[in-house]
Coordinates of C-alpha atoms in Angstrom, one line a residue:
M1 CA -12.5 66.3 -88.9
T2 CA -11.3 65.4 -85.4
T3 CA -8.0 66.7 -84.1
E4 CA -5.8 64.8 -81.7
Q5 CA -2.9 66.5 -79.8
R6 CA 0.1 64.4 -78.9
E7 CA 3.5 65.0 -77.3
F8 CA 6.8 64.4 -79.0
Q9 CA 8.9 61.7 -77.3
A10 CA 11.2 63.2 -74.7
E11 CA 14.4 62.6 -76.8
T12 CA 12.8 64.1 -79.9
R13 CA 11.9 67.3 -77.9
Q14 CA 15.4 67.6 -76.8
L15 CA 16.7 67.1 -80.3
L16 CA 14.4 69.7 -81.7
D17 CA 15.4 72.2 -79.1
L18 CA 19.1 71.7 -79.8
M19 CA 18.6 72.1 -83.5
V20 CA 16.4 75.2 -83.4
H21 CA 18.7 77.0 -80.9
S22 CA 22.1 75.9 -82.4
I23 CA 23.9 78.3 -84.8
Y24 CA 24.1 76.8 -88.3
S25 CA 26.0 78.5 -91.0
N26 CA 23.9 76.9 -93.7
K27 CA 20.1 76.8 -92.9
D28 CA 19.6 76.3 -96.7
S29 CA 19.9 72.5 -96.0
F30 CA 16.2 72.2 -95.1
L31 CA 15.2 72.5 -98.8
R32 CA 17.6 69.9 -100.0
E33 CA 16.4 67.5 -97.3
L34 CA 12.7 68.0 -98.1
I35 CA 13.3 67.7 -101.9
S36 CA 15.2 64.5 -101.2
N37 CA 12.4 63.1 -99.2
S38 CA 9.9 63.9 -102.0
S39 CA 12.3 62.3 -104.5
D40 CA 12.4 59.2 -102.4
A41 CA 8.6 59.2 -102.2
L42 CA 8.3 59.3 -106.0
D43 CA 10.9 56.5 -106.3
K44 CA 8.9 54.3 -103.9
L45 CA 5.6 55.0 -105.7
R46 CA 7.1 53.9 -109.1
L47 CA 8.5 50.8 -107.5
E48 CA 5.2 49.9 -105.8
S49 CA 3.3 50.4 -109.0
Y50 CA 5.6 47.8 -110.6
Q51 CA 5.2 45.3 -107.7
N52 CA 1.5 45.8 -107.0
K53 CA -0.5 45.7 -110.3
D54 CA -3.7 46.3 -108.3
L55 CA -2.5 49.6 -107.0
D56 CA -4.6 52.2 -108.8
V57 CA -2.2 55.1 -109.2
D58 CA -1.2 57.4 -112.0
V59 CA 2.5 57.5 -112.5
S60 CA 2.5 59.3 -115.9
D61 CA 3.4 62.7 -114.4
L62 CA 5.4 62.2 -111.1
H63 CA 6.9 65.5 -110.0
I64 CA 7.7 67.8 -107.2
E65 CA 6.1 71.3 -106.9
L66 CA 7.3 74.3 -105.0
D67 CA 4.7 76.8 -104.1
I68 CA 5.5 80.3 -102.6
D69 CA 2.9 82.6 -101.0
K70 CA 4.8 85.8 -100.4
E71 CA 1.9 87.5 -98.5
A72 CA 1.4 84.7 -96.1
R73 CA 5.2 83.9 -96.1
T74 CA 4.7 80.2 -96.6
L75 CA 6.7 77.8 -98.7
T76 CA 5.1 74.4 -99.7
I77 CA 7.0 71.4 -101.0
R78 CA 4.5 69.1 -102.7
D79 CA 4.9 65.7 -104.4
N80 CA 2.5 63.1 -105.8
G81 CA 4.6 60.2 -104.5
I82 CA 3.8 57.2 -102.2
G83 CA 2.5 59.3 -99.3
M84 CA 2.2 58.1 -95.7
S85 CA -0.5 56.5 -93.6
R86 CA -1.5 57.9 -90.2
D87 CA 0.6 55.3 -88.4
E88 CA 3.7 56.1 -90.5
V89 CA 3.3 59.8 -89.8
I90 CA 3.2 59.1 -86.0
D91 CA 6.2 56.7 -86.3
L92 CA 8.4 58.8 -88.7
I93 CA 7.5 62.3 -87.7
G94 CA 6.1 62.2 -84.2
T95 CA 9.1 60.2 -82.9
L96 CA 12.7 60.1 -83.8
A97 CA 12.7 56.9 -85.7
K98 CA 16.4 56.3 -85.5
S99 CA 18.7 54.5 -83.2
G100 CA 21.5 56.3 -81.5
T101 CA 19.4 59.3 -80.4
A102 CA 21.5 59.8 -77.3
E103 CA 24.6 59.9 -79.5
V104 CA 22.9 62.5 -81.7
R105 CA 22.2 64.8 -78.8
K106 CA 25.7 64.3 -77.4
K107 CA 27.3 65.3 -80.7
L108 CA 25.1 68.3 -81.2
K109 CA 25.9 69.5 -77.7
E110 CA 29.6 69.1 -78.5
A111 CA 29.4 71.0 -81.8
K112 CA 31.0 74.3 -80.8
D113 CA 31.2 76.0 -84.2
A114 CA 28.9 76.5 -87.1
A115 CA 30.7 74.1 -89.4
A116 CA 30.5 71.2 -87.0
S117 CA 26.8 71.8 -86.4
E118 CA 26.2 72.0 -90.2
E119 CA 28.0 68.7 -90.7
L120 CA 25.8 67.0 -88.1
I121 CA 22.6 67.7 -90.0
G122 CA 23.5 65.4 -92.8
Q123 CA 25.6 63.0 -90.7
F124 CA 22.6 62.1 -88.6
G125 CA 20.0 62.3 -91.3
I126 CA 17.7 64.5 -89.4
G127 CA 16.0 65.6 -92.5
F128 CA 12.4 66.6 -91.8
Y129 CA 13.4 68.2 -88.4
S130 CA 15.7 70.7 -90.2
T131 CA 12.5 72.6 -91.2
F132 CA 12.2 74.1 -87.7
M133 CA 15.4 76.0 -88.3
V134 CA 13.5 78.3 -90.8
A135 CA 9.8 77.9 -89.8
D136 CA 7.7 78.8 -86.8
K137 CA 5.1 76.2 -87.8
V138 CA 5.2 73.2 -90.1
T139 CA 2.1 71.5 -91.6
L140 CA 2.3 68.1 -93.3
L141 CA -0.6 66.8 -95.4
T142 CA -0.2 63.3 -96.7
R143 CA -2.3 60.5 -98.2
R144 CA -0.8 57.1 -98.9
A145 CA -1.3 55.6 -102.4
G146 CA -4.2 53.2 -102.2
E147 CA -5.8 54.8 -99.2
S148 CA -8.8 57.3 -99.2
T149 CA -8.1 59.2 -96.0
A150 CA -5.3 61.6 -95.6
T151 CA -3.4 62.7 -92.5
E152 CA -2.6 66.3 -91.5
W153 CA 0.2 67.0 -89.0
N154 CA 0.9 70.4 -87.4
S155 CA 3.5 71.5 -85.0
T156 CA 5.4 74.6 -83.9
G157 CA 8.3 72.3 -82.7
E158 CA 7.6 73.3 -79.1
G159 CA 7.0 69.8 -77.7
T160 CA 3.5 68.8 -79.1
Y161 CA 2.0 68.2 -82.4
E162 CA -1.6 67.9 -83.7
I163 CA -2.7 65.1 -86.0
S164 CA -6.1 64.7 -87.8
D165 CA -7.8 62.7 -90.6
V166 CA -8.7 64.7 -93.7
E167 CA -10.9 63.6 -96.6
G168 CA -10.4 64.7 -100.2
A169 CA -6.7 65.4 -100.2
P170 CA -4.6 64.4 -103.2
Q171 CA -2.3 61.4 -103.1
G172 CA 1.3 62.2 -102.0
S173 CA 2.7 64.7 -99.4
S174 CA 2.9 68.4 -99.0
V175 CA 5.0 70.2 -96.4
T176 CA 4.0 73.8 -95.7
L177 CA 6.5 76.0 -93.8
H178 CA 5.3 79.1 -92.1
L179 CA 8.5 80.9 -92.5
K180 CA 10.3 82.9 -89.8
P181 CA 11.3 86.5 -90.7
S182 CA 14.5 86.7 -92.6
D183 CA 17.6 87.6 -90.6
E184 CA 20.8 87.5 -92.8
E185 CA 23.0 88.1 -89.8
D186 CA 21.8 84.7 -88.5
H187 CA 22.1 83.3 -92.0
L188 CA 18.3 83.0 -92.2
Y189 CA 17.4 84.1 -95.7
D190 CA 14.2 85.1 -97.4
Y191 CA 12.8 81.7 -98.4
A192 CA 9.6 83.3 -99.7
S193 CA 11.8 84.7 -102.5
E194 CA 11.3 82.9 -105.8
S195 CA 14.9 83.7 -106.9
K196 CA 16.3 82.4 -103.7
I197 CA 14.4 79.1 -103.9
K198 CA 15.4 78.6 -107.6
Q199 CA 19.0 79.2 -106.7
L200 CA 18.9 76.6 -103.9
V201 CA 17.3 74.0 -106.2
K202 CA 19.9 74.5 -108.8
K203 CA 22.7 74.3 -106.2
Y204 CA 21.5 71.3 -104.3
S205 CA 18.9 69.4 -106.3
D206 CA 19.7 69.9 -109.9
F207 CA 20.5 66.2 -110.4
I208 CA 17.1 64.9 -109.0
A209 CA 15.6 62.6 -111.6
W210 CA 12.1 64.0 -111.1
P211 CA 11.0 67.4 -112.4
I212 CA 11.0 70.1 -109.8
R213 CA 8.4 72.7 -110.8
I214 CA 7.7 76.2 -109.7
D215 CA 5.1 78.8 -110.9
V216 CA 6.8 82.1 -111.8
E217 CA 5.4 85.4 -112.8
K218 CA 6.1 86.6 -116.3
R219 CA 5.6 90.3 -117.0
V220 CA 4.9 91.3 -120.6
K221 CA 5.4 95.0 -121.4
A222 CA 2.5 96.9 -123.0
T223 CA 2.9 97.4 -126.8
D224 CA 1.7 101.0 -126.6
E225 CA 2.0 103.9 -124.2
D226 CA -1.6 103.7 -122.9
G227 CA -1.6 100.0 -122.3
E228 CA -0.7 98.2 -119.0
D229 CA 1.9 95.5 -118.6
T230 CA 0.3 92.1 -118.4
V231 CA 1.4 89.4 -115.8
T232 CA 1.1 85.7 -116.6
I233 CA 1.9 82.7 -114.5
E234 CA 4.1 80.1 -116.1
T235 CA 5.3 76.8 -114.7
E236 CA 9.0 76.2 -114.9
T237 CA 11.1 73.1 -114.4
V238 CA 14.1 74.3 -112.5
N239 CA 16.3 71.2 -112.4
S240 CA 18.1 69.6 -115.3
Q241 CA 17.0 66.0 -114.2
K242 CA 20.1 64.5 -115.9
A243 CA 21.3 61.5 -114.0
L244 CA 24.9 62.3 -113.1
W245 CA 26.1 58.7 -113.5
T246 CA 25.2 58.7 -117.2
R247 CA 27.6 61.5 -118.0
S248 CA 31.3 61.1 -118.6
K249 CA 33.7 62.3 -115.9
D250 CA 35.0 65.2 -118.0
E251 CA 31.4 66.5 -118.4
V252 CA 30.8 66.8 -114.6
S253 CA 32.2 69.5 -112.4
E254 CA 33.7 68.7 -108.9
E255 CA 30.8 70.8 -107.4
E256 CA 28.2 68.6 -109.1
Y257 CA 29.9 65.4 -107.8
Q258 CA 30.0 66.9 -104.3
E259 CA 26.3 67.8 -104.3
F260 CA 25.3 64.4 -105.7
Y261 CA 27.3 62.7 -103.0
K262 CA 25.5 64.8 -100.4
H263 CA 22.2 63.8 -101.9
V264 CA 22.8 60.0 -101.9
S265 CA 24.7 59.9 -98.6
H266 CA 22.6 62.5 -96.7
A267 CA 25.9 63.8 -95.4
W268 CA 27.7 67.1 -95.4
D269 CA 31.4 66.0 -95.7
E270 CA 33.2 66.2 -99.0
P271 CA 33.7 62.9 -100.9
L272 CA 37.3 61.7 -100.5
E273 CA 37.3 60.0 -103.9
V274 CA 34.8 59.7 -106.9
I275 CA 34.6 56.3 -108.6
P276 CA 32.7 56.3 -111.9
F277 CA 32.3 52.9 -113.5
K278 CA 30.7 51.6 -116.7
A279 CA 30.4 47.9 -117.7
E280 CA 29.6 46.7 -121.2
G281 CA 29.3 43.3 -122.6
T282 CA 27.0 40.4 -121.5
F283 CA 25.0 42.8 -119.4
E284 CA 25.5 46.5 -119.0
Y285 CA 25.4 48.8 -116.0
Q286 CA 26.8 52.1 -114.8
A287 CA 27.9 53.1 -111.3
L288 CA 28.9 56.3 -109.6
L289 CA 30.4 55.5 -106.2
F290 CA 32.0 57.7 -103.5
L291 CA 34.5 57.1 -100.8
P292 CA 33.4 59.4 -97.9
S293 CA 36.0 61.5 -96.0
Q294 CA 34.2 61.0 -92.7
A295 CA 32.8 57.8 -91.1
P296 CA 29.0 57.9 -90.3
F297 CA 28.1 57.6 -86.7
D298 CA 26.3 54.3 -87.3
L299 CA 29.2 52.6 -89.2
F300 CA 29.5 49.9 -86.4
M301 CA 25.8 49.8 -85.4
R302 CA 23.6 46.8 -86.4
E303 CA 21.0 49.3 -87.6
G304 CA 23.6 51.0 -89.9
K305 CA 22.7 50.9 -93.6
T306 CA 24.8 50.4 -96.7
G307 CA 24.9 53.3 -99.0
V308 CA 24.4 52.0 -102.6
H309 CA 21.1 52.6 -104.4
L310 CA 20.0 50.3 -107.2
Y311 CA 18.3 51.5 -110.3
V312 CA 17.3 49.7 -113.5
K313 CA 17.1 51.8 -116.6
R314 CA 16.9 54.8 -114.3
V315 CA 13.9 53.4 -112.5
F316 CA 14.5 53.2 -108.7
I317 CA 14.5 49.7 -107.3
M318 CA 15.8 50.0 -103.8
D319 CA 18.0 52.0 -101.6
D320 CA 20.7 50.5 -99.3
C321 CA 21.0 47.5 -101.5
E322 CA 23.1 45.2 -99.3
E323 CA 23.8 42.8 -102.1
L324 CA 25.7 45.3 -104.2
M325 CA 28.5 45.8 -101.8
P326 CA 30.1 43.5 -99.2
E327 CA 29.4 44.5 -95.6
Y328 CA 33.0 45.5 -94.9
L329 CA 32.6 48.2 -97.7
R330 CA 29.3 49.4 -96.3
F331 CA 30.7 53.0 -96.0
V332 CA 30.8 53.3 -99.8
K333 CA 28.0 55.5 -101.1
G334 CA 26.5 55.9 -104.6
V335 CA 24.3 54.6 -107.3
V336 CA 24.3 51.5 -109.6
D337 CA 22.1 51.6 -112.7
A338 CA 21.7 48.3 -114.5
A339 CA 20.1 47.8 -117.9
D340 CA 19.1 44.1 -117.8
L341 CA 17.7 43.2 -114.4
S342 CA 14.1 42.2 -114.3
L343 CA 11.7 44.7 -112.7
N344 CA 8.9 42.3 -111.8
V345 CA 10.6 40.1 -109.2
S346 CA 10.5 40.4 -105.5
R347 CA 13.4 41.9 -103.6
E348 CA 14.4 38.6 -102.2
I349 CA 14.7 37.0 -105.7
L350 CA 16.4 40.1 -107.1
Q351 CA 19.0 39.9 -104.4
Q352 CA 19.9 36.4 -105.4
D353 CA 20.1 37.4 -109.1
R354 CA 23.3 36.1 -110.8
Q355 CA 23.9 39.4 -112.4
I356 CA 23.7 41.2 -109.0
R357 CA 26.4 38.9 -107.7
A358 CA 28.6 39.6 -110.7
I359 CA 28.1 43.4 -110.3
R360 CA 29.1 43.0 -106.6
R361 CA 32.3 41.3 -107.5
R362 CA 33.3 43.9 -110.1
L363 CA 32.4 46.9 -107.9
T364 CA 34.3 45.4 -104.9
R365 CA 37.4 45.0 -107.0
K366 CA 37.0 48.5 -108.4
V367 CA 36.7 50.0 -104.9
L368 CA 39.7 48.1 -103.6
S369 CA 41.8 49.1 -106.6
T370 CA 40.8 52.8 -106.0
I371 CA 42.0 52.5 -102.4
K372 CA 45.2 51.0 -103.7
E373 CA 45.7 54.0 -106.0
L374 CA 45.3 56.3 -103.0
Q375 CA 47.8 54.3 -101.0
N376 CA 50.4 54.5 -103.8
E377 CA 49.7 58.0 -105.1
N378 CA 48.1 60.1 -102.4
A379 CA 49.4 59.4 -98.9
E380 CA 47.4 62.1 -97.3
K381 CA 44.1 60.9 -98.7
Y382 CA 45.0 57.3 -97.9
Q383 CA 45.7 58.2 -94.3
T384 CA 42.3 60.0 -94.0
F385 CA 40.6 56.9 -95.5
W386 CA 42.4 54.5 -93.2
S387 CA 41.8 56.5 -90.0
Q388 CA 38.1 56.6 -90.8
F389 CA 37.4 53.2 -92.4
G390 CA 40.4 51.0 -91.8
K391 CA 38.7 49.1 -89.0
A392 CA 35.7 48.3 -91.3
L393 CA 37.9 47.3 -94.2
K394 CA 39.8 44.8 -92.1
E395 CA 36.5 42.9 -91.6
G396 CA 37.0 41.8 -95.2
L397 CA 40.1 39.7 -94.0
I398 CA 37.5 37.5 -92.3
S399 CA 34.7 37.4 -94.8
D400 CA 36.2 37.9 -98.3
D401 CA 38.5 35.0 -99.2
D402 CA 38.7 36.1 -102.8
N403 CA 40.1 39.5 -102.0
R404 CA 42.0 38.7 -98.8
E405 CA 45.5 39.3 -100.2
T406 CA 44.4 42.6 -101.7
I407 CA 43.0 43.8 -98.4
L408 CA 46.1 42.7 -96.5
G409 CA 48.2 44.8 -98.9
L410 CA 45.8 47.8 -98.3
S411 CA 45.9 47.5 -94.5
S412 CA 48.1 49.5 -92.2
F413 CA 49.0 48.9 -88.6
E414 CA 50.8 50.5 -85.7
S415 CA 54.2 48.9 -84.9
T416 CA 57.2 49.3 -82.7
H417 CA 59.1 50.7 -85.7
A418 CA 57.9 54.2 -85.0
E419 CA 56.3 55.9 -82.0
S420 CA 53.4 57.2 -84.1
G421 CA 51.9 56.5 -87.5
V422 CA 51.2 53.2 -89.2
T423 CA 53.0 50.8 -91.5
T424 CA 52.0 48.4 -94.2
L425 CA 52.8 44.7 -94.2
A426 CA 55.0 45.2 -97.3
E427 CA 57.1 47.8 -95.4
Y428 CA 57.3 45.5 -92.4
V429 CA 58.6 42.7 -94.6
D430 CA 61.2 45.0 -96.2
R431 CA 62.6 45.8 -92.7
M432 CA 62.7 42.2 -91.4
K433 CA 66.1 41.1 -90.1
D434 CA 68.1 38.5 -91.9
G435 CA 66.8 35.0 -91.1
Q436 CA 63.5 36.3 -89.7
E437 CA 60.7 34.2 -91.2
Q438 CA 57.7 35.4 -89.2
I439 CA 55.7 38.6 -88.9
Y440 CA 55.4 39.2 -85.1
Y441 CA 52.3 40.8 -83.6
M442 CA 50.5 41.2 -80.4
T443 CA 46.9 42.2 -79.8
G444 CA 45.6 44.3 -76.9
E445 CA 43.3 47.1 -75.9
S446 CA 45.8 49.9 -76.5
R447 CA 49.3 50.6 -77.7
Q448 CA 50.5 51.5 -74.3
Q449 CA 49.2 48.3 -72.8
I450 CA 50.9 46.2 -75.5
E451 CA 54.2 48.1 -75.2
S452 CA 54.2 47.7 -71.5
S453 CA 53.6 43.9 -71.7
P454 CA 56.3 41.5 -70.5
H455 CA 55.9 39.6 -73.8
M456 CA 57.6 42.6 -75.5
E457 CA 60.9 42.4 -73.6
A458 CA 62.9 40.0 -75.7
F459 CA 61.7 41.6 -78.9
K460 CA 62.8 45.1 -77.7
A461 CA 66.1 43.7 -76.6
R462 CA 66.8 42.2 -80.0
G463 CA 65.4 45.1 -82.0
L464 CA 62.7 43.0 -83.6
E465 CA 59.6 44.9 -84.9
V466 CA 56.2 43.9 -83.6
L467 CA 52.8 44.9 -85.0
L468 CA 50.6 46.5 -82.3
L469 CA 47.0 45.4 -83.1
T470 CA 44.5 47.3 -81.0
D471 CA 41.2 47.0 -83.0
S472 CA 38.7 44.4 -81.9
V473 CA 38.5 43.0 -85.4
D474 CA 42.3 42.3 -85.2
E475 CA 41.6 39.6 -82.6
V476 CA 39.6 37.7 -85.2
W477 CA 41.3 38.1 -88.5
V478 CA 44.8 37.1 -87.2
G479 CA 43.3 33.6 -86.6
N480 CA 42.0 33.5 -90.2
V481 CA 45.0 34.7 -92.2
P482 CA 47.9 32.3 -92.4
D483 CA 50.6 34.5 -94.0
F484 CA 51.5 37.5 -96.1
D485 CA 54.1 37.3 -98.9
G486 CA 55.1 33.9 -97.6
K487 CA 55.8 35.1 -94.1
S488 CA 53.5 33.6 -91.4
F489 CA 52.0 35.6 -88.6
Q490 CA 53.2 34.8 -85.1
S491 CA 51.6 36.1 -81.9
I492 CA 54.3 36.9 -79.3
S493 CA 51.9 36.0 -76.5
R494 CA 51.0 32.5 -77.7
G495 CA 53.1 29.4 -78.1
E496 CA 56.8 29.0 -77.9
V497 CA 58.9 32.0 -79.0
D498 CA 62.2 31.0 -80.5
L499 CA 64.3 34.1 -81.4
D500 CA 67.8 32.5 -81.2
T501 CA 69.9 31.8 -84.3
E502 CA 71.2 28.3 -84.9
E503 CA 74.6 29.4 -83.5
E504 CA 72.9 31.0 -80.4
K505 CA 70.9 27.9 -79.9
K506 CA 74.0 25.8 -79.9
D507 CA 75.7 28.1 -77.4
A508 CA 72.7 28.2 -75.1
E509 CA 71.7 24.6 -75.3
A510 CA 73.9 23.4 -72.4
K511 CA 72.9 26.4 -70.3
R512 CA 69.2 25.8 -70.9
E513 CA 69.5 22.1 -70.1
E514 CA 71.2 23.1 -66.8
Q515 CA 68.5 25.6 -66.0
D516 CA 65.7 23.1 -66.7
K517 CA 67.3 20.6 -64.4
D518 CA 68.0 23.3 -61.8
F519 CA 64.4 24.6 -61.8
E520 CA 62.7 21.2 -62.3
E521 CA 61.5 20.9 -58.7
L522 CA 60.2 24.5 -58.6
L523 CA 58.3 24.2 -61.9
K524 CA 56.7 20.9 -60.8
W525 CA 55.6 22.4 -57.5
M526 CA 54.2 25.6 -59.0
T527 CA 52.3 23.6 -61.6
E528 CA 50.7 21.6 -58.8
T529 CA 50.1 24.7 -56.6
L530 CA 48.5 26.7 -59.5
A531 CA 46.7 23.7 -61.1
E532 CA 43.3 25.4 -60.9
D533 CA 44.5 28.3 -63.1
V534 CA 47.4 27.1 -65.3
K535 CA 48.1 24.0 -67.3
E536 CA 51.9 24.3 -67.0
V537 CA 54.7 26.4 -65.5
R538 CA 57.9 26.5 -67.5
L539 CA 61.0 28.7 -68.0
S540 CA 60.8 31.6 -70.5
S541 CA 63.0 32.7 -73.3
R542 CA 61.0 35.9 -73.9
L543 CA 61.5 37.7 -70.6
T544 CA 64.4 40.0 -69.8
T545 CA 63.2 42.2 -66.9
S546 CA 59.9 40.9 -65.7
P547 CA 59.6 37.9 -63.4
A548 CA 56.8 36.1 -65.2
C549 CA 54.3 36.2 -68.0
V550 CA 51.2 34.2 -69.0
V551 CA 51.1 32.7 -72.5
G552 CA 48.5 30.7 -74.5
D553 CA 48.9 27.7 -76.6
E554 CA 49.5 28.4 -80.3
F555 CA 45.7 28.1 -81.1
S556 CA 44.2 29.2 -77.9
F557 CA 42.0 32.3 -77.5
S558 CA 43.7 35.5 -76.4
P559 CA 42.2 37.2 -73.2
Q560 CA 40.9 40.0 -75.3
L561 CA 39.1 37.6 -77.7
E562 CA 37.6 35.7 -74.7
K563 CA 36.4 39.1 -73.3
M564 CA 34.8 40.0 -76.7
Y565 CA 32.9 36.7 -76.9
K566 CA 31.6 36.9 -73.4
A567 CA 30.5 40.5 -73.8
S568 CA 28.4 39.4 -76.8
G569 CA 26.8 36.7 -74.7
Q570 CA 28.6 33.8 -76.4
F571 CA 29.8 30.8 -74.5
V572 CA 33.6 30.5 -74.2
P573 CA 35.1 27.2 -73.0
T574 CA 37.4 27.6 -70.1
S575 CA 41.0 27.1 -71.1
K576 CA 44.1 27.2 -68.9
R577 CA 47.2 29.0 -70.1
I578 CA 50.9 28.6 -69.4
L579 CA 52.9 30.6 -66.8
E580 CA 56.4 31.3 -67.9
L581 CA 59.2 32.2 -65.4
N582 CA 62.3 34.3 -66.0
P583 CA 65.1 32.2 -64.6
T584 CA 67.4 35.2 -64.1
H585 CA 65.0 37.3 -62.1
D586 CA 65.7 37.7 -58.4
L587 CA 62.1 36.9 -57.4
V588 CA 62.1 33.6 -59.3
T589 CA 65.6 32.6 -58.0
G590 CA 64.6 33.7 -54.5
L591 CA 61.5 31.6 -54.6
K592 CA 63.5 28.6 -55.9
K593 CA 65.9 29.0 -53.0
A594 CA 63.2 29.5 -50.4
R595 CA 61.5 26.4 -51.7
E596 CA 64.7 24.4 -51.3
D597 CA 65.3 25.7 -47.8
R598 CA 61.8 25.6 -46.3
S599 CA 59.5 23.5 -48.5
E600 CA 56.8 23.3 -45.9
D601 CA 56.3 27.1 -45.5
P602 CA 52.7 27.9 -46.5
N603 CA 53.6 31.4 -47.4
L604 CA 55.4 30.1 -50.5
A605 CA 52.1 29.1 -52.0
E606 CA 50.8 32.6 -51.5
T607 CA 54.0 34.0 -53.2
A608 CA 53.3 31.7 -56.2
E609 CA 49.7 33.0 -56.4
L610 CA 50.8 36.6 -56.2
L611 CA 53.4 36.0 -58.9
Y612 CA 50.7 34.5 -61.2
A613 CA 48.3 37.4 -60.4
T614 CA 50.9 40.1 -61.2
A615 CA 51.6 38.4 -64.5
L616 CA 47.9 38.6 -65.4
L617 CA 47.8 42.3 -64.4
A618 CA 50.9 43.1 -66.4
E619 CA 49.1 41.9 -69.6
G620 CA 45.9 43.7 -68.8
T621 CA 43.8 40.7 -67.8
E622 CA 41.2 40.9 -65.1
L623 CA 41.8 38.8 -62.0
K624 CA 39.4 36.0 -61.2
D625 CA 39.3 36.9 -57.5
P626 CA 40.6 40.5 -57.0
A627 CA 39.6 40.5 -53.3
K628 CA 41.8 37.6 -52.6
F629 CA 44.7 39.2 -54.4
S630 CA 44.3 42.4 -52.4
R631 CA 44.2 40.5 -49.1
L632 CA 47.3 38.5 -49.9
L633 CA 49.2 41.6 -51.1
A634 CA 48.1 43.6 -48.0
D635 CA 49.2 40.8 -45.7
R636 CA 52.5 40.5 -47.4
L637 CA 53.1 44.3 -47.3
T638 CA 52.2 44.4 -43.6
R639 CA 55.0 42.0 -42.9
T640 CA 57.5 44.2 -44.6
V641 CA 56.6 47.4 -42.6

């Protein structure tokens, strides 16, 4: 047997160091993580035995064993599951096989208290690495089903590990922990204690579908005074193995639901809501779903996974089944157990199964109705949900035509109605002024930026409420959704904004005609002067205090949407926007008079450029040529000193 020594990747070493030397209030988590890994390995072996009839494996007694050696102070967690090849060990154990490593390290460093650190174990799915919280040395022995050679992996977690090939090892994996001395002040308990291990299994892994066995000593007292007590070893199964989703809600305690949620989600937060579901009829299935109370770190990463596991007749089929839940509900965790799906099809065919699509539709409606119940009956829980997952849910406004109206009703937005908090669209419509037919909104990078925009001036002056949309997804869905409750959505930064009543229009018509005629020459000149940047210069009805603003056509891209597309590497066609002038502002009237008095003055063109640039800056748009703007502004300021 040849042994090879390797180094952990640099990021893995740093992560191990942070974990081992951080203070965790609950180091017990290591056992739950290892048992969950073993359970996954057994699930995968059962699945592979269905798919690969040539795989010579015995699946008649799949189980997990816990072996305690009190004298040597070791604890071994052993399974006869799928096992790992040498390459898989190097990939999964020797390196941190997860994206977002830098984010993990950052969050661990920021975790100041024990509760936050504990939360991060599950949140980032560290799993195997949690063993180094309780062990000075960890040995992994594993042989993949169908292979003859096993792999042994050893490490003290200090930066290197040893790996070697081993002959004659049984199929599956065993993890042996050389335990640290117990230190209850540091919440490091005696994990070589049979009673402690049995307690942890019952607490964290009682619902595991596979038997978890442990050998226990049974002492039988002597029947007479001269005889000696006899000690026998008996094997006990210490978990109930009853699938939680098969039990009615009144049979399951809140603690059992919480622990099951932590098992399927690999998280440490409490579930915000439990959603049991049972369907009978043409085809039957049961589901146990959870709304988390905290968003996972990878919710908006491409590598992020959905959280719903698929079983058929309690036989594991696949985890992270993307077809069971739409992408915008990827934060939902849980299990779906169907009775009628075929087991001998490939995953690709299974994912296209008609019944899978029907299950998806029903589960989606069930999740959305549960969120609606929170919105109507539990404002605190709804606010928690929306703050964590609202941005993801709004993706459904783009992708799910069938449930768009429902999602609109569930959504909340910041608005000018209140300085903090959010409002629903129904509440917005209830507050609309008489005669108002549109829901006004503006998109931007922040609330402060939008509220400071010149586009807001006329709406503030008239007391009209505007939705403040600051999530990147808002830029997309507003172009896909025509209306809510018969009220169309209207961007205050695109197209013409007509806020006057019929009576006001009649009163202002003569004045507006006079203004158009009075400013006709200035508008024509500025349109020619700024022809490279704008398609038109016109008078504005939306400005009260600012001299100018830039608006788009009704169907044009907003600056934020253009920026998003460019950042993702997509081509965005160049489009010119419209510069609107405030005919009552001193700068605009002064420029008009200067143009009438000295039309040949070259400085006037610079003034027009500066006016356009300041309008762009006011809405938060980057200038095409910041250096030129700085030079023009500096020259103009110099003349005033």
